[in-house]
Amino acid sequence: MTGGKSMVAYWRIRLKNQDGDFTGAAWERSEIGIWYGAWSAEDFRNTNDQHRSNQQIADILNELPAQQTLVTSGAWDSAIPSSYISTARRFFDKISDGDWAVIYLGTNQTVALAQMDDAVCSESGHPLNTNAGEIFKYRKIRDKKTFALAQLPDAYRLVPTQGRGNVHEFSRMYEHVKLLAEHATADEIVGVLGKMPFDQQLDLMGASAWESFCVSWLIMEQSFIPTGLSTGRALKAFDIVGRNRLSGKRIVAQCKKDPHPVSIEEDFVRSLAPDDEGYYFAYGGCTEGPSGPEHPCPSSQRRRSRRCRRQCQCATCA
């Protein structure tokens, strides 16, 4: 591997441009790649100096005749932005031989994985070059495998939405996609997860799954009913908002999936009304309560099902 990287990385890669989605076509050709202009892989290697900024590289590529034709022909309405170079650098520089590409084949709702070769190539007559003249820069892929989403545990439905960019390295769902790479079938993955201790299954959860888990706990244990606000996205101070169906009191909660202890945010405390039932689901535990005193218990003594309801609920304090 290059760059001194020791761990295999997993990359969510999207193959879309202004002409449509070419994920399936690239998969059939055993290729994975990007566009971002009429420059070739060789053009990029010639300009991709570590001492140059993204904007400096963009300025050089914008001077290429083929790139200027994209703009003068009306296919592009502007020059190459520096953000395109940032993505291209990830694709060229950060990915190593043997890293896994993770794609989503939407026509049959399938997550697909394959290992990527080291070399980045391009060809003037490649069938995935765009009609306007953008050149497809690609890596060959091998050891391809597919998994139907319907056969995988529910958490895997988050895989297609991971990352905002077209070249995104997995972090939060690293262990999930690692299992896909290590096993051949969905049944094997279900079996592995089913044998895991409960604590280890919790460790595998990403932030969204942790929020759903906390909502389930509130429904089962605190008579919680949602009131229509989306979990994790509705309000700045709260991830969960609803009511206690028995008392009618408002229930609000914040969820933190950090593996280490965190402080309860002051914004959460300030936003609590006097009659609210407030919960702070800190997976790694709480270092401080709302009033700010030092937490009296070492993190090693805190239980796995951590929750703070206006005050610390660790194993020692509960």
PDB file of C-alpha atoms in Angstrom:
ATOM      1  CA  MET A   1       0.000   0.000   0.000  1.00  0.00           C
ATOM      2  CA  THR A   2       1.029   3.610  -0.556  1.00  0.00           C
ATOM      3  CA  GLY A   3       1.449   6.517   1.829  1.00  0.00           C
ATOM      4  CA  GLY A   4       2.312   4.345   4.823  1.00  0.00           C
ATOM      5  CA  LYS A   5      -1.319   3.286   5.290  1.00  0.00           C
ATOM      6  CA  SER A   6      -1.659   0.024   7.210  1.00  0.00           C
ATOM      7  CA  MET A   7      -5.430  -0.518   7.327  1.00  0.00           C
ATOM      8  CA  VAL A   8      -7.594  -1.438   4.380  1.00  0.00           C
ATOM      9  CA  ALA A   9      -9.994   1.416   3.651  1.00  0.00           C
ATOM     10  CA  TYR A  10     -13.571   1.274   2.376  1.00  0.00           C
ATOM     11  CA  TRP A  11     -14.765   3.940  -0.037  1.00  0.00           C
ATOM     12  CA  ARG A  12     -18.335   4.895  -0.917  1.00  0.00           C
ATOM     13  CA  ILE A  13     -18.070   5.913  -4.572  1.00  0.00           C
ATOM     14  CA  ARG A  14     -20.873   7.405  -6.656  1.00  0.00           C
ATOM     15  CA  LEU A  15     -20.691   7.353 -10.452  1.00  0.00           C
ATOM     16  CA  LYS A  16     -23.060  10.100 -11.519  1.00  0.00           C
ATOM     17  CA  ASN A  17     -22.621  13.069 -13.837  1.00  0.00           C
ATOM     18  CA  GLN A  18     -24.880  15.442 -15.745  1.00  0.00           C
ATOM     19  CA  ASP A  19     -25.791  12.653 -18.181  1.00  0.00           C
ATOM     20  CA  GLY A  20     -27.055  10.253 -15.509  1.00  0.00           C
ATOM     21  CA  ASP A  21     -26.057   7.380 -13.247  1.00  0.00           C
ATOM     22  CA  PHE A  22     -23.359   5.110 -14.689  1.00  0.00           C
ATOM     23  CA  THR A  23     -22.807   2.931 -11.634  1.00  0.00           C
ATOM     24  CA  GLY A  24     -24.180  -0.193 -13.279  1.00  0.00           C
ATOM     25  CA  ALA A  25     -22.304   0.349 -16.535  1.00  0.00           C
ATOM     26  CA  ALA A  26     -18.992   0.823 -14.730  1.00  0.00           C
ATOM     27  CA  TRP A  27     -19.647  -2.212 -12.528  1.00  0.00           C
ATOM     28  CA  GLU A  28     -20.225  -4.399 -15.586  1.00  0.00           C
ATOM     29  CA  ARG A  29     -16.885  -3.211 -16.985  1.00  0.00           C
ATOM     30  CA  SER A  30     -15.164  -3.914 -13.632  1.00  0.00           C
ATOM     31  CA  GLU A  31     -14.226  -0.252 -13.291  1.00  0.00           C
ATOM     32  CA  ILE A  32     -14.775   2.504 -10.749  1.00  0.00           C
ATOM     33  CA  GLY A  33     -14.048   6.146 -11.400  1.00  0.00           C
ATOM     34  CA  ILE A  34     -14.724   9.873 -11.658  1.00  0.00           C
ATOM     35  CA  TRP A  35     -15.100  12.552 -14.357  1.00  0.00           C
ATOM     36  CA  TYR A  36     -14.748  16.225 -13.297  1.00  0.00           C
ATOM     37  CA  GLY A  37     -13.506  17.533 -16.616  1.00  0.00           C
ATOM     38  CA  ALA A  38     -11.824  16.881 -19.958  1.00  0.00           C
ATOM     39  CA  TRP A  39      -8.403  16.258 -18.426  1.00  0.00           C
ATOM     40  CA  SER A  40      -6.845  12.803 -18.515  1.00  0.00           C
ATOM     41  CA  ALA A  41      -5.308  10.734 -15.742  1.00  0.00           C
ATOM     42  CA  GLU A  42      -1.887  11.650 -17.128  1.00  0.00           C
ATOM     43  CA  ASP A  43      -2.780  15.355 -17.118  1.00  0.00           C
ATOM     44  CA  PHE A  44      -3.652  15.110 -13.446  1.00  0.00           C
ATOM     45  CA  ARG A  45      -0.507  13.224 -12.502  1.00  0.00           C
ATOM     46  CA  ASN A  46       1.566  15.887 -14.276  1.00  0.00           C
ATOM     47  CA  THR A  47      -0.010  18.695 -12.245  1.00  0.00           C
ATOM     48  CA  ASN A  48      -0.733  16.971  -8.920  1.00  0.00           C
ATOM     49  CA  ASP A  49       2.228  18.314  -6.998  1.00  0.00           C
ATOM     50  CA  GLN A  50       1.897  18.159  -3.206  1.00  0.00           C
ATOM     51  CA  HIS A  51       3.098  21.754  -2.950  1.00  0.00           C
ATOM     52  CA  ARG A  52       0.250  23.005  -5.143  1.00  0.00           C
ATOM     53  CA  SER A  53      -3.115  23.933  -3.739  1.00  0.00           C
ATOM     54  CA  ASN A  54      -6.365  22.599  -5.154  1.00  0.00           C
ATOM     55  CA  GLN A  55      -7.000  25.953  -6.804  1.00  0.00           C
ATOM     56  CA  GLN A  56      -3.543  26.027  -8.394  1.00  0.00           C
ATOM     57  CA  ILE A  57      -4.110  22.588  -9.914  1.00  0.00           C
ATOM     58  CA  ALA A  58      -7.557  23.649 -11.125  1.00  0.00           C
ATOM     59  CA  ASP A  59      -6.046  26.735 -12.781  1.00  0.00           C
ATOM     60  CA  ILE A  60      -3.549  24.586 -14.691  1.00  0.00           C
ATOM     61  CA  LEU A  61      -6.178  22.072 -15.850  1.00  0.00           C
ATOM     62  CA  ASN A  62      -8.505  24.891 -16.880  1.00  0.00           C
ATOM     63  CA  GLU A  63      -5.896  25.986 -19.426  1.00  0.00           C
ATOM     64  CA  LEU A  64      -6.036  22.678 -21.297  1.00  0.00           C
ATOM     65  CA  PRO A  65      -7.649  23.116 -24.756  1.00  0.00           C
ATOM     66  CA  ALA A  66     -10.074  20.239 -24.190  1.00  0.00           C
ATOM     67  CA  GLN A  67     -11.209  21.743 -20.899  1.00  0.00           C
ATOM     68  CA  GLN A  68     -11.693  25.174 -22.447  1.00  0.00           C
ATOM     69  CA  THR A  69     -13.816  23.560 -25.170  1.00  0.00           C
ATOM     70  CA  LEU A  70     -16.161  22.221 -22.478  1.00  0.00           C
ATOM     71  CA  VAL A  71     -16.853  25.788 -21.391  1.00  0.00           C
ATOM     72  CA  THR A  72     -16.989  27.472 -24.808  1.00  0.00           C
ATOM     73  CA  SER A  73     -19.330  24.760 -26.114  1.00  0.00           C
ATOM     74  CA  GLY A  74     -21.742  25.411 -23.263  1.00  0.00           C
ATOM     75  CA  ALA A  75     -21.363  21.922 -21.789  1.00  0.00           C
ATOM     76  CA  TRP A  76     -19.925  23.567 -18.681  1.00  0.00           C
ATOM     77  CA  ASP A  77     -20.943  26.998 -17.464  1.00  0.00           C
ATOM     78  CA  SER A  78     -17.748  27.622 -15.476  1.00  0.00           C
ATOM     79  CA  ALA A  79     -14.168  26.550 -14.902  1.00  0.00           C
ATOM     80  CA  ILE A  80     -13.139  23.575 -12.754  1.00  0.00           C
ATOM     81  CA  PRO A  81     -13.776  24.489  -9.078  1.00  0.00           C
ATOM     82  CA  SER A  82     -11.228  23.610  -6.412  1.00  0.00           C
ATOM     83  CA  SER A  83     -13.733  21.236  -4.777  1.00  0.00           C
ATOM     84  CA  TYR A  84     -13.499  18.973  -7.841  1.00  0.00           C
ATOM     85  CA  ILE A  85      -9.730  18.781  -7.368  1.00  0.00           C
ATOM     86  CA  SER A  86     -10.188  17.868  -3.711  1.00  0.00           C
ATOM     87  CA  THR A  87     -12.327  14.886  -4.721  1.00  0.00           C
ATOM     88  CA  ALA A  88      -9.924  13.928  -7.516  1.00  0.00           C
ATOM     89  CA  ARG A  89      -7.014  13.978  -5.083  1.00  0.00           C
ATOM     90  CA  ARG A  90      -8.828  11.558  -2.801  1.00  0.00           C
ATOM     91  CA  PHE A  91      -9.421   9.244  -5.741  1.00  0.00           C
ATOM     92  CA  PHE A  92      -5.845   9.451  -7.047  1.00  0.00           C
ATOM     93  CA  ASP A  93      -3.839   9.794  -3.816  1.00  0.00           C
ATOM     94  CA  LYS A  94      -5.758   8.344  -0.882  1.00  0.00           C
ATOM     95  CA  ILE A  95      -6.988   5.055  -2.324  1.00  0.00           C
ATOM     96  CA  SER A  96      -4.486   2.193  -2.186  1.00  0.00           C
ATOM     97  CA  ASP A  97      -4.302  -1.107  -4.020  1.00  0.00           C
ATOM     98  CA  GLY A  98      -6.618  -3.522  -2.230  1.00  0.00           C
ATOM     99  CA  ASP A  99      -8.931  -0.878  -0.773  1.00  0.00           C
ATOM    100  CA  TRP A 100     -12.606  -1.675  -1.258  1.00  0.00           C
ATOM    101  CA  ALA A 101     -15.048   0.313  -3.351  1.00  0.00           C
ATOM    102  CA  VAL A 102     -18.616   0.252  -2.034  1.00  0.00           C
ATOM    103  CA  ILE A 103     -21.351   1.187  -4.491  1.00  0.00           C
ATOM    104  CA  TYR A 104     -25.131   1.020  -4.598  1.00  0.00           C
ATOM    105  CA  LEU A 105     -26.922  -0.554  -7.558  1.00  0.00           C
ATOM    106  CA  GLY A 106     -30.306   1.100  -7.229  1.00  0.00           C
ATOM    107  CA  THR A 107     -32.103  -0.838  -9.954  1.00  0.00           C
ATOM    108  CA  ASN A 108     -32.059  -3.984  -7.827  1.00  0.00           C
ATOM    109  CA  GLN A 109     -31.372  -2.399  -4.406  1.00  0.00           C
ATOM    110  CA  THR A 110     -28.004  -4.058  -4.014  1.00  0.00           C
ATOM    111  CA  VAL A 111     -24.846  -3.055  -2.160  1.00  0.00           C
ATOM    112  CA  ALA A 112     -21.785  -4.053  -4.190  1.00  0.00           C
ATOM    113  CA  LEU A 113     -18.137  -4.275  -3.142  1.00  0.00           C
ATOM    114  CA  ALA A 114     -14.901  -4.815  -5.035  1.00  0.00           C
ATOM    115  CA  GLN A 115     -11.216  -4.307  -4.405  1.00  0.00           C
ATOM    116  CA  MET A 116      -9.505  -1.581  -6.410  1.00  0.00           C
ATOM    117  CA  ASP A 117      -6.246  -1.700  -8.338  1.00  0.00           C
ATOM    118  CA  ASP A 118      -3.545   0.870  -7.720  1.00  0.00           C
ATOM    119  CA  ALA A 119      -3.295   2.405 -11.205  1.00  0.00           C
ATOM    120  CA  VAL A 120      -5.640   5.188 -12.340  1.00  0.00           C
ATOM    121  CA  CYS A 121      -6.231   5.099 -16.100  1.00  0.00           C
ATOM    122  CA  SER A 122      -8.099   7.003 -18.803  1.00  0.00           C
ATOM    123  CA  GLU A 123      -8.644   6.604 -22.536  1.00  0.00           C
ATOM    124  CA  SER A 124      -9.707   9.072 -25.191  1.00  0.00           C
ATOM    125  CA  GLY A 125     -12.214   6.584 -26.635  1.00  0.00           C
ATOM    126  CA  HIS A 126     -13.544   5.137 -23.389  1.00  0.00           C
ATOM    127  CA  PRO A 127     -17.304   4.369 -23.587  1.00  0.00           C
ATOM    128  CA  LEU A 128     -17.947   6.127 -20.265  1.00  0.00           C
ATOM    129  CA  ASN A 129     -16.460   9.431 -21.441  1.00  0.00           C
ATOM    130  CA  THR A 130     -19.351  11.880 -21.648  1.00  0.00           C
ATOM    131  CA  ASN A 131     -20.864  13.106 -24.891  1.00  0.00           C
ATOM    132  CA  ALA A 132     -19.648  16.605 -24.034  1.00  0.00           C
ATOM    133  CA  GLY A 133     -16.039  15.446 -23.746  1.00  0.00           C
ATOM    134  CA  GLU A 134     -15.428  14.739 -20.057  1.00  0.00           C
ATOM    135  CA  ILE A 135     -12.916  11.935 -19.619  1.00  0.00           C
ATOM    136  CA  PHE A 136     -13.589   9.016 -17.300  1.00  0.00           C
ATOM    137  CA  LYS A 137     -10.682   8.427 -14.901  1.00  0.00           C
ATOM    138  CA  TYR A 138     -10.915   4.924 -13.472  1.00  0.00           C
ATOM    139  CA  ARG A 139      -9.381   2.084 -11.496  1.00  0.00           C
ATOM    140  CA  LYS A 140      -9.961  -1.550 -12.391  1.00  0.00           C
ATOM    141  CA  ILE A 141     -11.794  -3.581  -9.735  1.00  0.00           C
ATOM    142  CA  ARG A 142     -11.613  -7.254  -8.789  1.00  0.00           C
ATOM    143  CA  ASP A 143     -13.104  -9.747  -6.318  1.00  0.00           C
ATOM    144  CA  LYS A 144     -16.574  -8.353  -6.872  1.00  0.00           C
ATOM    145  CA  LYS A 145     -19.458  -9.306  -4.597  1.00  0.00           C
ATOM    146  CA  THR A 146     -23.059  -8.149  -4.134  1.00  0.00           C
ATOM    147  CA  PHE A 147     -25.567  -8.200  -1.291  1.00  0.00           C
ATOM    148  CA  ALA A 148     -29.306  -7.573  -1.568  1.00  0.00           C
ATOM    149  CA  LEU A 149     -30.263  -4.918   0.986  1.00  0.00           C
ATOM    150  CA  ALA A 150     -33.472  -6.781   1.817  1.00  0.00           C
ATOM    151  CA  GLN A 151     -31.424  -9.748   3.086  1.00  0.00           C
ATOM    152  CA  LEU A 152     -29.058  -7.707   5.269  1.00  0.00           C
ATOM    153  CA  PRO A 153     -29.734  -6.343   8.786  1.00  0.00           C
ATOM    154  CA  ASP A 154     -31.572  -3.008   8.780  1.00  0.00           C
ATOM    155  CA  ALA A 155     -28.455  -1.001   9.666  1.00  0.00           C
ATOM    156  CA  TYR A 156     -27.074  -1.686   6.187  1.00  0.00           C
ATOM    157  CA  ARG A 157     -29.809   0.455   4.651  1.00  0.00           C
ATOM    158  CA  LEU A 158     -27.678   3.415   5.773  1.00  0.00           C
ATOM    159  CA  VAL A 159     -24.768   2.347   3.547  1.00  0.00           C
ATOM    160  CA  PRO A 160     -26.054   3.940   0.298  1.00  0.00           C
ATOM    161  CA  THR A 161     -26.486   7.333   1.985  1.00  0.00           C
ATOM    162  CA  GLN A 162     -23.032   7.485   3.593  1.00  0.00           C
ATOM    163  CA  GLY A 163     -20.948  10.539   2.695  1.00  0.00           C
ATOM    164  CA  ARG A 164     -21.934  13.649   0.772  1.00  0.00           C
ATOM    165  CA  GLY A 165     -19.160  13.496  -1.797  1.00  0.00           C
ATOM    166  CA  ASN A 166     -18.652  11.132  -4.716  1.00  0.00           C
ATOM    167  CA  VAL A 167     -15.512   9.691  -3.095  1.00  0.00           C
ATOM    168  CA  HIS A 168     -16.086   9.157   0.626  1.00  0.00           C
ATOM    169  CA  GLU A 169     -14.026   7.056   3.041  1.00  0.00           C
ATOM    170  CA  PHE A 170     -16.133   5.122   5.541  1.00  0.00           C
ATOM    171  CA  SER A 171     -15.557   5.859   9.201  1.00  0.00           C
ATOM    172  CA  ARG A 172     -18.805   5.525  11.156  1.00  0.00           C
ATOM    173  CA  MET A 173     -19.890   2.331   9.384  1.00  0.00           C
ATOM    174  CA  TYR A 174     -16.391   0.942   8.924  1.00  0.00           C
ATOM    175  CA  GLU A 175     -17.099  -2.293  10.816  1.00  0.00           C
ATOM    176  CA  HIS A 176     -20.315  -2.877   8.882  1.00  0.00           C
ATOM    177  CA  VAL A 177     -18.692  -2.692   5.462  1.00  0.00           C
ATOM    178  CA  LYS A 178     -15.688  -4.646   6.765  1.00  0.00           C
ATOM    179  CA  LEU A 179     -18.081  -7.519   7.471  1.00  0.00           C
ATOM    180  CA  LEU A 180     -19.327  -7.310   3.882  1.00  0.00           C
ATOM    181  CA  ALA A 181     -15.757  -7.587   2.627  1.00  0.00           C
ATOM    182  CA  GLU A 182     -14.993 -10.539   4.896  1.00  0.00           C
ATOM    183  CA  HIS A 183     -18.047 -12.649   4.064  1.00  0.00           C
ATOM    184  CA  ALA A 184     -19.653 -14.052   0.943  1.00  0.00           C
ATOM    185  CA  THR A 185     -23.364 -14.042   1.759  1.00  0.00           C
ATOM    186  CA  ALA A 186     -25.942 -12.085   3.734  1.00  0.00           C
ATOM    187  CA  ASP A 187     -26.708 -15.223   5.772  1.00  0.00           C
ATOM    188  CA  GLU A 188     -23.093 -15.329   6.959  1.00  0.00           C
ATOM    189  CA  ILE A 189     -23.262 -11.696   8.096  1.00  0.00           C
ATOM    190  CA  VAL A 190     -26.557 -12.220   9.905  1.00  0.00           C
ATOM    191  CA  GLY A 191     -25.009 -15.229  11.632  1.00  0.00           C
ATOM    192  CA  VAL A 192     -21.901 -13.327  12.710  1.00  0.00           C
ATOM    193  CA  LEU A 193     -23.925 -10.420  14.090  1.00  0.00           C
ATOM    194  CA  GLY A 194     -26.285 -12.786  15.875  1.00  0.00           C
ATOM    195  CA  LYS A 195     -23.392 -14.393  17.764  1.00  0.00           C
ATOM    196  CA  MET A 196     -21.889 -11.084  18.860  1.00  0.00           C
ATOM    197  CA  PRO A 197     -22.294 -10.064  22.518  1.00  0.00           C
ATOM    198  CA  PHE A 198     -24.860  -7.304  22.966  1.00  0.00           C
ATOM    199  CA  ASP A 199     -22.201  -4.764  23.951  1.00  0.00           C
ATOM    200  CA  GLN A 200     -20.287  -5.455  20.750  1.00  0.00           C
ATOM    201  CA  GLN A 201     -23.445  -5.007  18.681  1.00  0.00           C
ATOM    202  CA  LEU A 202     -23.908  -1.618  20.322  1.00  0.00           C
ATOM    203  CA  ASP A 203     -20.316  -0.736  19.461  1.00  0.00           C
ATOM    204  CA  LEU A 204     -21.096  -1.412  15.788  1.00  0.00           C
ATOM    205  CA  MET A 205     -23.947   1.084  15.724  1.00  0.00           C
ATOM    206  CA  GLY A 206     -23.449   4.350  13.932  1.00  0.00           C
ATOM    207  CA  ALA A 207     -24.940   7.639  15.095  1.00  0.00           C
ATOM    208  CA  SER A 208     -28.279   7.140  13.294  1.00  0.00           C
ATOM    209  CA  ALA A 209     -28.681   3.581  14.570  1.00  0.00           C
ATOM    210  CA  TRP A 210     -27.902   4.770  18.100  1.00  0.00           C
ATOM    211  CA  GLU A 211     -30.633   7.403  17.805  1.00  0.00           C
ATOM    212  CA  SER A 212     -33.133   4.737  16.713  1.00  0.00           C
ATOM    213  CA  PHE A 213     -32.045   2.503  19.584  1.00  0.00           C
ATOM    214  CA  CYS A 214     -32.621   5.341  22.052  1.00  0.00           C
ATOM    215  CA  VAL A 215     -36.076   6.045  20.617  1.00  0.00           C
ATOM    216  CA  SER A 216     -36.950   2.363  21.056  1.00  0.00           C
ATOM    217  CA  TRP A 217     -35.825   2.465  24.690  1.00  0.00           C
ATOM    218  CA  LEU A 218     -37.960   5.530  25.361  1.00  0.00           C
ATOM    219  CA  ILE A 219     -41.019   3.884  23.779  1.00  0.00           C
ATOM    220  CA  MET A 220     -40.591   0.694  25.797  1.00  0.00           C
ATOM    221  CA  GLU A 221     -39.516   2.178  29.108  1.00  0.00           C
ATOM    222  CA  GLN A 222     -40.878   5.728  29.295  1.00  0.00           C
ATOM    223  CA  SER A 223     -44.227   5.581  27.417  1.00  0.00           C
ATOM    224  CA  PHE A 224     -42.764   7.793  24.678  1.00  0.00           C
ATOM    225  CA  ILE A 225     -44.720   8.699  21.576  1.00  0.00           C
ATOM    226  CA  PRO A 226     -43.134  10.725  18.734  1.00  0.00           C
ATOM    227  CA  THR A 227     -44.860  13.951  17.728  1.00  0.00           C
ATOM    228  CA  GLY A 228     -43.816  14.165  14.080  1.00  0.00           C
ATOM    229  CA  LEU A 229     -40.344  15.682  14.236  1.00  0.00           C
ATOM    230  CA  SER A 230     -37.590  13.759  12.449  1.00  0.00           C
ATOM    231  CA  THR A 231     -35.143  12.061  14.787  1.00  0.00           C
ATOM    232  CA  GLY A 232     -31.714  13.670  14.763  1.00  0.00           C
ATOM    233  CA  ARG A 233     -32.544  16.457  12.313  1.00  0.00           C
ATOM    234  CA  ALA A 234     -35.344  18.589  13.668  1.00  0.00           C
ATOM    235  CA  LEU A 235     -33.843  20.810  16.361  1.00  0.00           C
ATOM    236  CA  LYS A 236     -30.396  22.029  17.318  1.00  0.00           C
ATOM    237  CA  ALA A 237     -30.570  21.129  21.009  1.00  0.00           C
ATOM    238  CA  PHE A 238     -32.583  17.896  20.788  1.00  0.00           C
ATOM    239  CA  ASP A 239     -32.341  14.770  18.632  1.00  0.00           C
ATOM    240  CA  ILE A 240     -35.612  13.313  19.924  1.00  0.00           C
ATOM    241  CA  VAL A 241     -38.840  15.163  20.750  1.00  0.00           C
ATOM    242  CA  GLY A 242     -42.178  13.685  21.798  1.00  0.00           C
ATOM    243  CA  ARG A 243     -44.592  13.190  24.675  1.00  0.00           C
ATOM    244  CA  ASN A 244     -45.165  10.800  27.534  1.00  0.00           C
ATOM    245  CA  ARG A 245     -48.466   9.195  26.552  1.00  0.00           C
ATOM    246  CA  LEU A 246     -49.441   8.731  30.202  1.00  0.00           C
ATOM    247  CA  SER A 247     -48.543  12.082  31.751  1.00  0.00           C
ATOM    248  CA  GLY A 248     -48.614  14.265  28.639  1.00  0.00           C
ATOM    249  CA  LYS A 249     -45.241  15.770  29.553  1.00  0.00           C
ATOM    250  CA  ARG A 250     -42.801  16.619  26.816  1.00  0.00           C
ATOM    251  CA  ILE A 251     -39.899  14.192  26.416  1.00  0.00           C
ATOM    252  CA  VAL A 252     -36.714  15.473  24.814  1.00  0.00           C
ATOM    253  CA  ALA A 253     -33.369  13.764  24.334  1.00  0.00           C
ATOM    254  CA  GLN A 254     -29.929  14.200  22.852  1.00  0.00           C
ATOM    255  CA  CYS A 255     -27.910  11.231  21.532  1.00  0.00           C
ATOM    256  CA  LYS A 256     -24.116  11.008  21.406  1.00  0.00           C
ATOM    257  CA  LYS A 257     -22.432   7.916  19.951  1.00  0.00           C
ATOM    258  CA  ASP A 258     -18.889   9.009  20.863  1.00  0.00           C
ATOM    259  CA  PRO A 259     -16.874   6.089  22.298  1.00  0.00           C
ATOM    260  CA  HIS A 260     -15.424   8.365  24.977  1.00  0.00           C
ATOM    261  CA  PRO A 261     -17.178  10.295  27.781  1.00  0.00           C
ATOM    262  CA  VAL A 262     -18.644  13.669  26.781  1.00  0.00           C
ATOM    263  CA  SER A 263     -19.932  16.712  28.635  1.00  0.00           C
ATOM    264  CA  ILE A 264     -23.633  17.462  28.583  1.00  0.00           C
ATOM    265  CA  GLU A 265     -23.983  20.461  26.293  1.00  0.00           C
ATOM    266  CA  GLU A 266     -25.127  23.686  27.889  1.00  0.00           C
ATOM    267  CA  ASP A 267     -27.484  24.305  24.974  1.00  0.00           C
ATOM    268  CA  PHE A 268     -29.320  21.099  25.881  1.00  0.00           C
ATOM    269  CA  VAL A 269     -29.678  22.179  29.500  1.00  0.00           C
ATOM    270  CA  ARG A 270     -30.809  25.730  28.642  1.00  0.00           C
ATOM    271  CA  SER A 271     -33.458  24.401  26.250  1.00  0.00           C
ATOM    272  CA  LEU A 272     -35.128  22.179  28.858  1.00  0.00           C
ATOM    273  CA  ALA A 273     -38.425  23.487  30.208  1.00  0.00           C
ATOM    274  CA  PRO A 274     -39.157  22.948  33.941  1.00  0.00           C
ATOM    275  CA  ASP A 275     -41.627  20.115  33.304  1.00  0.00           C
ATOM    276  CA  ASP A 276     -39.670  18.388  30.528  1.00  0.00           C
ATOM    277  CA  GLU A 277     -38.399  14.842  30.844  1.00  0.00           C
ATOM    278  CA  GLY A 278     -34.852  15.233  29.540  1.00  0.00           C
ATOM    279  CA  TYR A 279     -32.530  12.402  28.552  1.00  0.00           C
ATOM    280  CA  TYR A 280     -28.914  12.543  27.442  1.00  0.00           C
ATOM    281  CA  PHE A 281     -27.968   9.257  25.776  1.00  0.00           C
ATOM    282  CA  ALA A 282     -24.171   9.410  25.844  1.00  0.00           C
ATOM    283  CA  TYR A 283     -22.834   6.056  24.663  1.00  0.00           C
ATOM    284  CA  GLY A 284     -19.362   6.659  26.098  1.00  0.00           C
ATOM    285  CA  GLY A 285     -20.703   8.144  29.327  1.00  0.00           C
ATOM    286  CA  CYS A 286     -20.940  11.675  30.718  1.00  0.00           C
ATOM    287  CA  THR A 287     -17.991  13.511  32.202  1.00  0.00           C
ATOM    288  CA  GLU A 288     -20.131  16.272  33.697  1.00  0.00           C
ATOM    289  CA  GLY A 289     -23.719  16.805  34.703  1.00  0.00           C
ATOM    290  CA  PRO A 290     -25.755  19.883  33.784  1.00  0.00           C
ATOM    291  CA  SER A 291     -24.604  21.734  36.906  1.00  0.00           C
ATOM    292  CA  GLY A 292     -20.975  21.272  35.906  1.00  0.00           C
ATOM    293  CA  PRO A 293     -19.380  19.285  38.757  1.00  0.00           C
ATOM    294  CA  GLU A 294     -16.589  16.832  38.031  1.00  0.00           C
ATOM    295  CA  HIS A 295     -17.954  13.344  37.415  1.00  0.00           C
ATOM    296  CA  PRO A 296     -17.057  11.259  40.499  1.00  0.00           C
ATOM    297  CA  CYS A 297     -16.710   7.932  38.711  1.00  0.00           C
ATOM    298  CA  PRO A 298     -13.953   6.708  36.404  1.00  0.00           C
ATOM    299  CA  SER A 299     -15.174   5.794  32.934  1.00  0.00           C
ATOM    300  CA  SER A 300     -14.232   2.143  33.472  1.00  0.00           C
ATOM    301  CA  GLN A 301     -17.043   1.845  36.054  1.00  0.00           C
ATOM    302  CA  ARG A 302     -19.784   3.178  33.828  1.00  0.00           C
ATOM    303  CA  ARG A 303     -22.286   0.714  32.478  1.00  0.00           C
ATOM    304  CA  ARG A 304     -22.932   0.093  28.807  1.00  0.00           C
ATOM    305  CA  SER A 305     -26.540   1.270  28.825  1.00  0.00           C
ATOM    306  CA  ARG A 306     -25.524   4.817  29.596  1.00  0.00           C
ATOM    307  CA  ARG A 307     -28.150   7.468  30.010  1.00  0.00           C
ATOM    308  CA  CYS A 308     -28.361  10.747  31.866  1.00  0.00           C
ATOM    309  CA  ARG A 309     -31.704  12.020  33.058  1.00  0.00           C
ATOM    310  CA  ARG A 310     -30.964  15.462  34.434  1.00  0.00           C
ATOM    311  CA  GLN A 311     -28.116  13.851  36.391  1.00  0.00           C
ATOM    312  CA  CYS A 312     -25.556  11.101  35.967  1.00  0.00           C
ATOM    313  CA  GLN A 313     -26.971   7.562  35.751  1.00  0.00           C
ATOM    314  CA  CYS A 314     -23.695   5.629  35.612  1.00  0.00           C
ATOM    315  CA  ALA A 315     -23.370   2.306  37.425  1.00  0.00           C
ATOM    316  CA  THR A 316     -21.926   3.985  40.505  1.00  0.00           C
ATOM    317  CA  CYS A 317     -24.317   6.914  40.713  1.00  0.00           C
ATOM    318  CA  ALA A 318     -27.541   5.208  39.658  1.00  0.00           C
TER     319      ALA A 318
END
